[in-house]
Amino acid sequence: MNQDKVKKVVLAYSGGLDTSIIIPWLKENFDNCEVIAVSGDVGQGTELDGLEEKALKTGASKLYIEDLNREFVEEYVFPTLKAGAVYEGDYLLGTSFARPVIAKRIVEIAKKEGADAICHGCTGKGNDQVRFELAIKAFAPEMKIIAPWRIWDIKSREEEIDYAEAHHIPLKINRETNYSKDKNLWHISHEGLDLEDPANEPQYNKPGFLELGVSPEQAPDHPTYVKISFEKGVPVAVDGVKMDGVSLIKKLNQLGGENGIGITDLVENRLVGMKSRGVYETPGGTILYKAHRVLETLCLDRDTQHYKELVAAKFAELVYFGQWYTPLREALSAFVDSTQQTVTGDVTLKLYKGNLINAGVTSPYSLYNEEIATFDEDHVYNQADSAGFINLFGLPIKVRAMRDQKQGK
């Protein structure tokens, strides 16, 4: 990259360890270039407090704080929820689908500001570098991208702290509690330190470790019931109270967190090939995924439900790999939307010490027919019909067995 041609850089800025030191590093290494910081608000809460003062003091010319919460929920979270997409069976994609919406807004600001380059603080080992850069390529294919972790001399978070201290940059962490965290409206992730060894049990009951709730052991000794209403696959109300998506997730985060819901400890396969271990808190999201899945069992026919499970796995992979802005993801979303036209109804769940227990589901589009399914006497299903069905369904098995007998196998 020709550093002489980089006069103005837009930085994806969180105020965390990485991006805090990147501002002075950019100015040192790109001939005192102008640095414009952009923070996408996707529900980080108090992490945004004091961010402008910090960015300006460390060398940024200005800071944009963009409220992306509604767009994040309606255009990224809910489409993924409707797909039932879960990466490797456990990860509800909290970091993955936050990156495309942030990167898209950063590109818009970079174009508005006439920037020469966009910079991010993702490491060369992680998934986020891919997610950010694929989104940038989708909206600004000509834009230069600066990724300090791939070119600077700093090799560890310890050395990052050394750099910050040498440049008098205030940090909200210390060397003993230096977990790598990512927080948004949907979840919070914890990586690093003792979690790097999968043999170590996470310190769930250690004060300050869990941020969105409590461990199951610390949850109340009585259950909490919650009813979630869906319209065409989208959650619209909690306990009969209509809510916008942002408010609804916040409410379920509260209820789930209080009851120890949505704590996941997993080893996942990163896109770059290595395995990584992390602890995720996704209380509201876990409730929503469970409720949505329960409702679909009532409203989707068998073949659609089974095929949609295959689509969900691919959808999750696309989101995890940063391929949100691709024709395949859009096509899969179109399929998912067509399946959700009848996914309307109410699901009641019992929350108890980390467990989600189905406590009833209703829908005007229910395919469950009690008269047909009953074990009692009925007048709509002739049980004798099943004999002919089984004879035809099992014919290939029977023919193969007859051949084997004839051949003496």
GROMACS .gro file of C-alpha atoms in nm:
model
  409
    1MET     CA    1   0.000   0.000   0.000
    2ASN     CA    2   0.130   0.342  -0.096
    3GLN     CA    3   0.132   0.522   0.238
    4ASP     CA    4   0.186   0.860   0.071
    5LYS     CA    5  -0.161   0.837  -0.084
    6VAL     CA    6  -0.336   0.769   0.246
    7LYS     CA    7  -0.430   1.111   0.383
    8LYS     CA    8  -0.764   1.032   0.546
    9VAL     CA    9  -0.863   0.704   0.714
   10VAL     CA   10  -1.198   0.598   0.855
   11LEU     CA   11  -1.148   0.362   1.149
   12ALA     CA   12  -1.400   0.108   1.279
   13TYR     CA   13  -1.374   0.220   1.641
   14SER     CA   14  -1.497   0.043   1.951
   15GLY     CA   15  -1.279   0.209   2.210
   16GLY     CA   16  -1.146  -0.130   2.314
   17LEU     CA   17  -0.781  -0.224   2.339
   18ASP     CA   18  -0.717  -0.279   1.967
   19THR     CA   19  -0.879   0.033   1.825
   20SER     CA   20  -0.761   0.254   2.112
   21ILE     CA   21  -0.400   0.212   2.009
   22ILE     CA   22  -0.468   0.207   1.637
   23ILE     CA   23  -0.543   0.583   1.620
   24PRO     CA   24  -0.194   0.693   1.730
   25TRP     CA   25  -0.038   0.403   1.535
   26LEU     CA   26  -0.205   0.520   1.213
   27LYS     CA   27  -0.082   0.875   1.264
   28GLU     CA   28   0.271   0.752   1.336
   29ASN     CA   29   0.287   0.521   1.037
   30PHE     CA   30   0.086   0.709   0.773
   31ASP     CA   31   0.248   1.054   0.791
   32ASN     CA   32   0.010   1.202   1.047
   33CYS     CA   33  -0.298   1.116   0.839
   34GLU     CA   34  -0.642   1.230   0.949
   35VAL     CA   35  -0.827   0.958   1.139
   36ILE     CA   36  -1.207   0.963   1.155
   37ALA     CA   37  -1.347   0.714   1.406
   38VAL     CA   38  -1.683   0.544   1.354
   39SER     CA   39  -1.864   0.345   1.622
   40GLY     CA   40  -2.169   0.144   1.522
   41ASP     CA   41  -2.412   0.126   1.813
   42VAL     CA   42  -2.561  -0.223   1.803
   43GLY     CA   43  -2.641  -0.236   2.172
   44GLN     CA   44  -2.306  -0.208   2.351
   45GLY     CA   45  -2.466   0.011   2.617
   46THR     CA   46  -2.223   0.177   2.859
   47GLU     CA   47  -1.924   0.074   2.645
   48LEU     CA   48  -2.003   0.382   2.434
   49ASP     CA   49  -1.982   0.618   2.732
   50GLY     CA   50  -1.697   0.868   2.704
   51LEU     CA   51  -1.600   0.735   2.362
   52GLU     CA   52  -1.590   1.071   2.186
   53GLU     CA   53  -1.357   1.230   2.439
   54LYS     CA   54  -1.128   0.928   2.426
   55ALA     CA   55  -1.117   0.918   2.044
   56LEU     CA   56  -1.037   1.288   2.016
   57LYS     CA   57  -0.773   1.278   2.289
   58THR     CA   58  -0.593   0.992   2.120
   59GLY     CA   59  -0.578   1.171   1.785
   60ALA     CA   60  -0.903   1.127   1.594
   61SER     CA   61  -1.039   1.437   1.419
   62LYS     CA   62  -1.400   1.335   1.489
   63LEU     CA   63  -1.614   1.044   1.603
   64TYR     CA   64  -1.938   0.922   1.454
   65ILE     CA   65  -2.161   0.716   1.683
   66GLU     CA   66  -2.425   0.561   1.459
   67ASP     CA   67  -2.743   0.413   1.610
   68LEU     CA   68  -2.782   0.088   1.417
   69ASN     CA   69  -2.992  -0.102   1.670
   70ARG     CA   70  -3.318  -0.113   1.477
   71GLU     CA   71  -3.152  -0.194   1.145
   72PHE     CA   72  -2.941  -0.460   1.316
   73VAL     CA   73  -3.245  -0.634   1.460
   74GLU     CA   74  -3.488  -0.604   1.172
   75GLU     CA   75  -3.253  -0.666   0.879
   76TYR     CA   76  -2.995  -0.905   1.025
   77VAL     CA   77  -3.104  -1.065   1.353
   78PHE     CA   78  -3.464  -1.152   1.265
   79PRO     CA   79  -3.385  -1.291   0.916
   80THR     CA   80  -3.127  -1.519   1.079
   81LEU     CA   81  -3.373  -1.618   1.352
   82LYS     CA   82  -3.639  -1.700   1.092
   83ALA     CA   83  -3.387  -1.921   0.916
   84GLY     CA   84  -3.317  -2.104   1.242
   85ALA     CA   85  -2.948  -2.061   1.163
   86VAL     CA   86  -2.709  -2.186   1.433
   87TYR     CA   87  -2.340  -2.233   1.359
   88GLU     CA   88  -2.211  -2.579   1.452
   89GLY     CA   89  -2.520  -2.649   1.660
   90ASP     CA   90  -2.447  -2.401   1.940
   91TYR     CA   91  -2.339  -2.054   1.828
   92LEU     CA   92  -2.625  -1.806   1.774
   93LEU     CA   93  -2.406  -1.581   1.558
   94GLY     CA   94  -2.405  -1.273   1.781
   95THR     CA   95  -2.078  -1.126   1.656
   96SER     CA   96  -2.118  -1.262   1.303
   97PHE     CA   97  -2.430  -1.075   1.195
   98ALA     CA   98  -2.333  -0.752   1.374
   99ARG     CA   99  -2.031  -0.699   1.151
  100PRO     CA  100  -2.208  -0.654   0.815
  101VAL     CA  101  -2.438  -0.377   0.939
  102ILE     CA  102  -2.147  -0.190   1.102
  103ALA     CA  103  -1.923  -0.226   0.798
  104LYS     CA  104  -2.197  -0.107   0.564
  105ARG     CA  105  -2.238   0.217   0.762
  106ILE     CA  106  -1.861   0.267   0.783
  107VAL     CA  107  -1.841   0.249   0.403
  108GLU     CA  108  -2.119   0.507   0.373
  109ILE     CA  109  -1.930   0.746   0.603
  110ALA     CA  110  -1.597   0.680   0.429
  111LYS     CA  111  -1.754   0.779   0.097
  112LYS     CA  112  -1.917   1.085   0.251
  113GLU     CA  113  -1.586   1.194   0.405
  114GLY     CA  114  -1.382   1.123   0.092
  115ALA     CA  115  -1.157   0.882   0.280
  116ASP     CA  116  -0.864   0.708   0.113
  117ALA     CA  117  -0.886   0.396   0.328
  118ILE     CA  118  -1.086   0.208   0.588
  119CYS     CA  119  -0.909   0.058   0.889
  120HIS     CA  120  -1.023  -0.214   1.129
  121GLY     CA  121  -0.870  -0.367   1.440
  122CYS     CA  122  -0.943  -0.734   1.367
  123THR     CA  123  -0.661  -0.981   1.416
  124GLY     CA  124  -0.516  -1.192   1.138
  125LYS     CA  125  -0.630  -1.505   1.322
  126GLY     CA  126  -0.998  -1.420   1.351
  127ASN     CA  127  -1.322  -1.429   1.157
  128ASP     CA  128  -1.404  -1.060   1.187
  129GLN     CA  129  -1.136  -0.948   0.944
  130VAL     CA  130  -1.318  -1.149   0.678
  131ARG     CA  131  -1.662  -1.022   0.775
  132PHE     CA  132  -1.558  -0.657   0.769
  133GLU     CA  133  -1.359  -0.678   0.449
  134LEU     CA  134  -1.618  -0.877   0.250
  135ALA     CA  135  -1.878  -0.616   0.343
  136ILE     CA  136  -1.641  -0.335   0.241
  137LYS     CA  137  -1.577  -0.507  -0.092
  138ALA     CA  138  -1.952  -0.539  -0.150
  139PHE     CA  139  -2.010  -0.162  -0.122
  140ALA     CA  140  -1.671  -0.007  -0.204
  141PRO     CA  141  -1.465  -0.255  -0.407
  142GLU     CA  142  -1.201   0.009  -0.482
  143MET     CA  143  -1.147   0.112  -0.117
  144LYS     CA  144  -0.805   0.055   0.042
  145ILE     CA  145  -0.818  -0.151   0.360
  146ILE     CA  146  -0.568  -0.118   0.646
  147ALA     CA  147  -0.548  -0.407   0.893
  148PRO     CA  148  -0.274  -0.319   1.149
  149TRP     CA  149  -0.266  -0.667   1.305
  150ARG     CA  150  -0.140  -0.800   0.972
  151ILE     CA  151   0.142  -0.549   0.934
  152TRP     CA  152   0.253  -0.400   1.268
  153ASP     CA  153   0.522  -0.531   1.504
  154ILE     CA  154   0.284  -0.588   1.796
  155LYS     CA  155   0.238  -0.961   1.856
  156SER     CA  156   0.012  -0.996   2.161
  157ARG     CA  157  -0.246  -0.824   2.378
  158GLU     CA  158   0.028  -0.780   2.641
  159GLU     CA  159   0.231  -0.579   2.391
  160GLU     CA  160  -0.080  -0.380   2.303
  161ILE     CA  161  -0.117  -0.284   2.669
  162ASP     CA  162   0.250  -0.185   2.675
  163TYR     CA  163   0.193   0.039   2.372
  164ALA     CA  164  -0.116   0.195   2.531
  165GLU     CA  165   0.068   0.268   2.855
  166ALA     CA  166   0.363   0.419   2.667
  167HIS     CA  167   0.124   0.650   2.479
  168HIS     CA  168  -0.085   0.733   2.790
  169ILE     CA  169  -0.400   0.581   2.643
  170PRO     CA  170  -0.658   0.500   2.914
  171LEU     CA  171  -0.794   0.145   2.914
  172LYS     CA  172  -1.092  -0.012   3.090
  173ILE     CA  173  -0.909  -0.342   3.132
  174ASN     CA  174  -0.605  -0.466   3.315
  175ARG     CA  175  -0.364  -0.754   3.257
  176GLU     CA  176  -0.547  -0.987   3.497
  177THR     CA  177  -0.897  -0.942   3.349
  178ASN     CA  178  -0.793  -0.900   2.990
  179TYR     CA  179  -1.059  -1.123   2.832
  180SER     CA  180  -1.133  -1.047   2.470
  181LYS     CA  181  -1.502  -0.955   2.467
  182ASP     CA  182  -1.761  -0.854   2.214
  183LYS     CA  183  -2.093  -0.717   2.332
  184ASN     CA  184  -2.406  -0.613   2.150
  185LEU     CA  185  -2.782  -0.624   2.192
  186TRP     CA  186  -2.791  -0.995   2.111
  187HIS     CA  187  -2.501  -1.138   2.311
  188ILE     CA  188  -2.162  -1.106   2.473
  189SER     CA  189  -1.863  -1.330   2.403
  190HIS     CA  190  -1.566  -1.406   2.628
  191GLU     CA  191  -1.234  -1.538   2.495
  192GLY     CA  192  -0.872  -1.558   2.610
  193LEU     CA  193  -0.689  -1.603   2.942
  194ASP     CA  194  -0.795  -1.924   3.122
  195LEU     CA  195  -1.057  -1.994   2.855
  196GLU     CA  196  -0.784  -2.071   2.602
  197ASP     CA  197  -0.746  -2.412   2.767
  198PRO     CA  198  -1.064  -2.617   2.705
  199ALA     CA  199  -0.984  -2.819   3.019
  200ASN     CA  200  -1.061  -2.517   3.238
  201GLU     CA  201  -1.416  -2.471   3.360
  202PRO     CA  202  -1.534  -2.112   3.308
  203GLN     CA  203  -1.565  -1.911   3.629
  204TYR     CA  204  -1.938  -1.846   3.593
  205ASN     CA  205  -1.987  -1.758   3.958
  206LYS     CA  206  -1.687  -1.526   3.975
  207PRO     CA  207  -1.814  -1.169   4.019
  208GLY     CA  208  -1.800  -0.974   3.695
  209PHE     CA  209  -1.749  -1.267   3.459
  210LEU     CA  210  -2.107  -1.301   3.340
  211GLU     CA  211  -2.250  -0.967   3.230
  212LEU     CA  212  -2.599  -1.041   3.094
  213GLY     CA  213  -2.722  -1.268   3.370
  214VAL     CA  214  -2.639  -1.521   3.639
  215SER     CA  215  -2.528  -1.882   3.636
  216PRO     CA  216  -2.801  -2.150   3.663
  217GLU     CA  217  -2.691  -2.219   4.021
  218GLN     CA  218  -2.761  -1.856   4.115
  219ALA     CA  219  -3.097  -1.841   3.936
  220PRO     CA  220  -3.423  -1.836   4.136
  221ASP     CA  221  -3.561  -2.161   4.279
  222HIS     CA  222  -3.896  -2.099   4.110
  223PRO     CA  223  -3.976  -2.096   3.736
  224THR     CA  224  -4.064  -1.793   3.526
  225TYR     CA  225  -4.321  -1.829   3.247
  226VAL     CA  226  -4.303  -1.616   2.934
  227LYS     CA  227  -4.532  -1.607   2.630
  228ILE     CA  228  -4.388  -1.492   2.299
  229SER     CA  229  -4.609  -1.400   2.004
  230PHE     CA  230  -4.492  -1.432   1.644
  231GLU     CA  231  -4.626  -1.297   1.316
  232LYS     CA  232  -4.485  -1.463   1.003
  233GLY     CA  233  -4.183  -1.582   1.197
  234VAL     CA  234  -4.105  -1.245   1.357
  235PRO     CA  235  -4.146  -1.202   1.735
  236VAL     CA  236  -4.384  -0.912   1.803
  237ALA     CA  237  -4.498  -0.938   2.166
  238VAL     CA  238  -4.397  -1.065   2.510
  239ASP     CA  239  -4.672  -1.169   2.750
  240GLY     CA  240  -4.929  -0.998   2.530
  241VAL     CA  241  -4.747  -0.664   2.518
  242LYS     CA  242  -4.657  -0.551   2.165
  243MET     CA  243  -4.294  -0.441   2.132
  244ASP     CA  244  -4.051  -0.332   1.866
  245GLY     CA  245  -3.764  -0.571   1.805
  246VAL     CA  246  -3.505  -0.385   2.009
  247SER     CA  247  -3.729  -0.356   2.316
  248LEU     CA  248  -3.839  -0.717   2.283
  249ILE     CA  249  -3.482  -0.850   2.284
  250LYS     CA  250  -3.394  -0.631   2.583
  251LYS     CA  251  -3.695  -0.767   2.773
  252LEU     CA  252  -3.605  -1.127   2.697
  253ASN     CA  253  -3.240  -1.062   2.786
  254GLN     CA  254  -3.360  -0.951   3.127
  255LEU     CA  255  -3.586  -1.251   3.182
  256GLY     CA  256  -3.337  -1.497   3.042
  257GLY     CA  257  -3.043  -1.349   3.229
  258GLU     CA  258  -3.225  -1.366   3.560
  259ASN     CA  259  -3.290  -1.738   3.504
  260GLY     CA  260  -2.944  -1.843   3.383
  261ILE     CA  261  -3.059  -1.894   3.024
  262GLY     CA  262  -2.833  -1.894   2.718
  263ILE     CA  263  -2.482  -1.957   2.855
  264THR     CA  264  -2.280  -2.160   2.605
  265ASP     CA  265  -1.923  -2.287   2.633
  266LEU     CA  266  -1.800  -2.409   2.297
  267VAL     CA  267  -1.501  -2.487   2.081
  268GLU     CA  268  -1.576  -2.367   1.729
  269ASN     CA  269  -1.407  -2.395   1.392
  270ARG     CA  270  -1.298  -2.052   1.275
  271LEU     CA  271  -1.308  -1.969   0.907
  272VAL     CA  272  -0.929  -1.937   0.895
  273GLY     CA  273  -0.894  -2.301   0.996
  274MET     CA  274  -0.810  -2.307   1.366
  275LYS     CA  275  -1.033  -2.403   1.655
  276SER     CA  276  -1.110  -2.147   1.924
  277ARG     CA  277  -1.283  -2.170   2.260
  278GLY     CA  278  -1.523  -1.912   2.394
  279VAL     CA  279  -1.810  -1.855   2.632
  280TYR     CA  280  -2.121  -1.685   2.494
  281GLU     CA  281  -2.412  -1.528   2.678
  282THR     CA  282  -2.725  -1.505   2.462
  283PRO     CA  283  -3.023  -1.508   2.701
  284GLY     CA  284  -3.292  -1.342   2.489
  285GLY     CA  285  -3.172  -1.499   2.167
  286THR     CA  286  -3.179  -1.848   2.316
  287ILE     CA  287  -3.540  -1.794   2.424
  288LEU     CA  288  -3.637  -1.669   2.079
  289TYR     CA  289  -3.472  -1.956   1.893
  290LYS     CA  290  -3.645  -2.211   2.118
  291ALA     CA  291  -3.986  -2.044   2.085
  292HIS     CA  292  -3.955  -2.006   1.708
  293ARG     CA  293  -3.854  -2.370   1.667
  294VAL     CA  294  -4.148  -2.487   1.880
  295LEU     CA  295  -4.392  -2.282   1.673
  296GLU     CA  296  -4.254  -2.418   1.345
  297THR     CA  297  -4.317  -2.774   1.460
  298LEU     CA  298  -4.684  -2.683   1.467
  299CYS     CA  299  -4.705  -2.476   1.149
  300LEU     CA  300  -4.467  -2.628   0.892
  301ASP     CA  301  -4.535  -2.947   0.699
  302ARG     CA  302  -4.284  -3.227   0.740
  303ASP     CA  303  -4.096  -3.189   0.411
  304THR     CA  304  -4.062  -2.811   0.442
  305GLN     CA  305  -3.948  -2.841   0.803
  306HIS     CA  306  -3.685  -3.102   0.719
  307TYR     CA  307  -3.553  -2.919   0.414
  308LYS     CA  308  -3.542  -2.593   0.607
  309GLU     CA  309  -3.307  -2.759   0.857
  310LEU     CA  310  -3.061  -2.812   0.570
  311VAL     CA  311  -3.100  -2.450   0.463
  312ALA     CA  312  -3.045  -2.335   0.822
  313ALA     CA  313  -2.705  -2.502   0.836
  314LYS     CA  314  -2.591  -2.336   0.514
  315PHE     CA  315  -2.739  -2.001   0.618
  316ALA     CA  316  -2.545  -2.015   0.945
  317GLU     CA  317  -2.224  -2.092   0.760
  318LEU     CA  318  -2.274  -1.795   0.526
  319VAL     CA  319  -2.335  -1.560   0.819
  320TYR     CA  320  -2.038  -1.694   1.013
  321PHE     CA  321  -1.811  -1.667   0.709
  322GLY     CA  322  -1.907  -1.302   0.648
  323GLN     CA  323  -2.100  -1.374   0.328
  324TRP     CA  324  -2.410  -1.175   0.417
  325TYR     CA  325  -2.401  -0.959   0.104
  326THR     CA  326  -2.408  -1.247  -0.144
  327PRO     CA  327  -2.664  -1.376  -0.393
  328LEU     CA  328  -2.686  -1.711  -0.211
  329ARG     CA  329  -2.768  -1.555   0.126
  330GLU     CA  330  -3.034  -1.338  -0.039
  331ALA     CA  331  -3.179  -1.641  -0.218
  332LEU     CA  332  -3.190  -1.844   0.102
  333SER     CA  333  -3.363  -1.555   0.281
  334ALA     CA  334  -3.626  -1.551   0.005
  335PHE     CA  335  -3.686  -1.923   0.062
  336VAL     CA  336  -3.702  -1.872   0.438
  337ASP     CA  337  -3.951  -1.586   0.404
  338SER     CA  338  -4.179  -1.808   0.195
  339THR     CA  339  -4.178  -2.072   0.470
  340GLN     CA  340  -4.271  -1.818   0.737
  341GLN     CA  341  -4.607  -1.707   0.598
  342THR     CA  342  -4.792  -1.936   0.841
  343VAL     CA  343  -4.548  -1.920   1.134
  344THR     CA  344  -4.783  -1.711   1.345
  345GLY     CA  345  -4.894  -1.789   1.699
  346ASP     CA  346  -4.806  -1.792   2.067
  347VAL     CA  347  -4.544  -1.998   2.247
  348THR     CA  348  -4.522  -2.025   2.626
  349LEU     CA  349  -4.192  -2.132   2.778
  350LYS     CA  350  -4.096  -2.211   3.135
  351LEU     CA  351  -3.756  -2.067   3.234
  352TYR     CA  352  -3.591  -2.251   3.519
  353LYS     CA  353  -3.224  -2.256   3.619
  354GLY     CA  354  -3.080  -2.247   3.270
  355ASN     CA  355  -3.352  -2.467   3.120
  356LEU     CA  356  -3.615  -2.379   2.861
  357ILE     CA  357  -3.920  -2.600   2.893
  358ASN     CA  358  -4.207  -2.597   2.645
  359ALA     CA  359  -4.528  -2.496   2.827
  360GLY     CA  360  -4.777  -2.469   2.539
  361VAL     CA  361  -4.810  -2.347   2.181
  362THR     CA  362  -5.106  -2.228   1.972
  363SER     CA  363  -5.144  -2.107   1.614
  364PRO     CA  364  -5.433  -2.029   1.379
  365TYR     CA  365  -5.227  -2.211   1.113
  366SER     CA  366  -5.162  -2.524   1.318
  367LEU     CA  367  -5.124  -2.846   1.118
  368TYR     CA  368  -5.169  -3.052   1.431
  369ASN     CA  369  -5.502  -3.234   1.413
  370GLU     CA  370  -5.597  -3.386   1.746
  371GLU     CA  371  -5.871  -3.597   1.592
  372ILE     CA  372  -5.619  -3.766   1.363
  373ALA     CA  373  -5.333  -3.789   1.614
  374THR     CA  374  -5.539  -3.922   1.907
  375PHE     CA  375  -5.474  -4.262   2.064
  376ASP     CA  376  -5.845  -4.284   2.135
  377GLU     CA  377  -6.108  -4.402   1.889
  378ASP     CA  378  -6.142  -4.183   1.582
  379HIS     CA  379  -6.345  -4.179   1.261
  380VAL     CA  380  -6.106  -4.001   1.023
  381TYR     CA  381  -5.804  -4.233   1.006
  382ASN     CA  382  -5.825  -4.593   0.891
  383GLN     CA  383  -5.540  -4.773   1.060
  384ALA     CA  384  -5.568  -5.060   0.812
  385ASP     CA  385  -5.440  -4.824   0.540
  386SER     CA  386  -5.094  -4.837   0.692
  387ALA     CA  387  -5.041  -5.201   0.589
  388GLY     CA  388  -5.039  -5.121   0.218
  389PHE     CA  389  -4.818  -4.816   0.278
  390ILE     CA  390  -4.563  -5.022   0.468
  391ASN     CA  391  -4.561  -5.292   0.198
  392LEU     CA  392  -4.476  -5.035  -0.069
  393PHE     CA  393  -4.240  -4.830   0.146
  394GLY     CA  394  -4.052  -5.143   0.247
  395LEU     CA  395  -4.049  -5.308  -0.095
  396PRO     CA  396  -3.680  -5.224  -0.172
  397ILE     CA  397  -3.575  -5.373   0.163
  398LYS     CA  398  -3.783  -5.687   0.099
  399VAL     CA  399  -3.646  -5.737  -0.254
  400ARG     CA  400  -3.287  -5.701  -0.136
  401ALA     CA  401  -3.343  -5.950   0.148
  402MET     CA  402  -3.501  -6.201  -0.096
  403ARG     CA  403  -3.196  -6.171  -0.324
  404ASP     CA  404  -2.957  -6.223  -0.035
  405GLN     CA  405  -3.147  -6.533   0.078
  406LYS     CA  406  -3.139  -6.673  -0.275
  407GLN     CA  407  -2.761  -6.616  -0.291
  408GLY     CA  408  -2.713  -6.777   0.046
  409LYS     CA  409  -2.586  -6.465   0.219
   0.00000   0.00000   0.00000
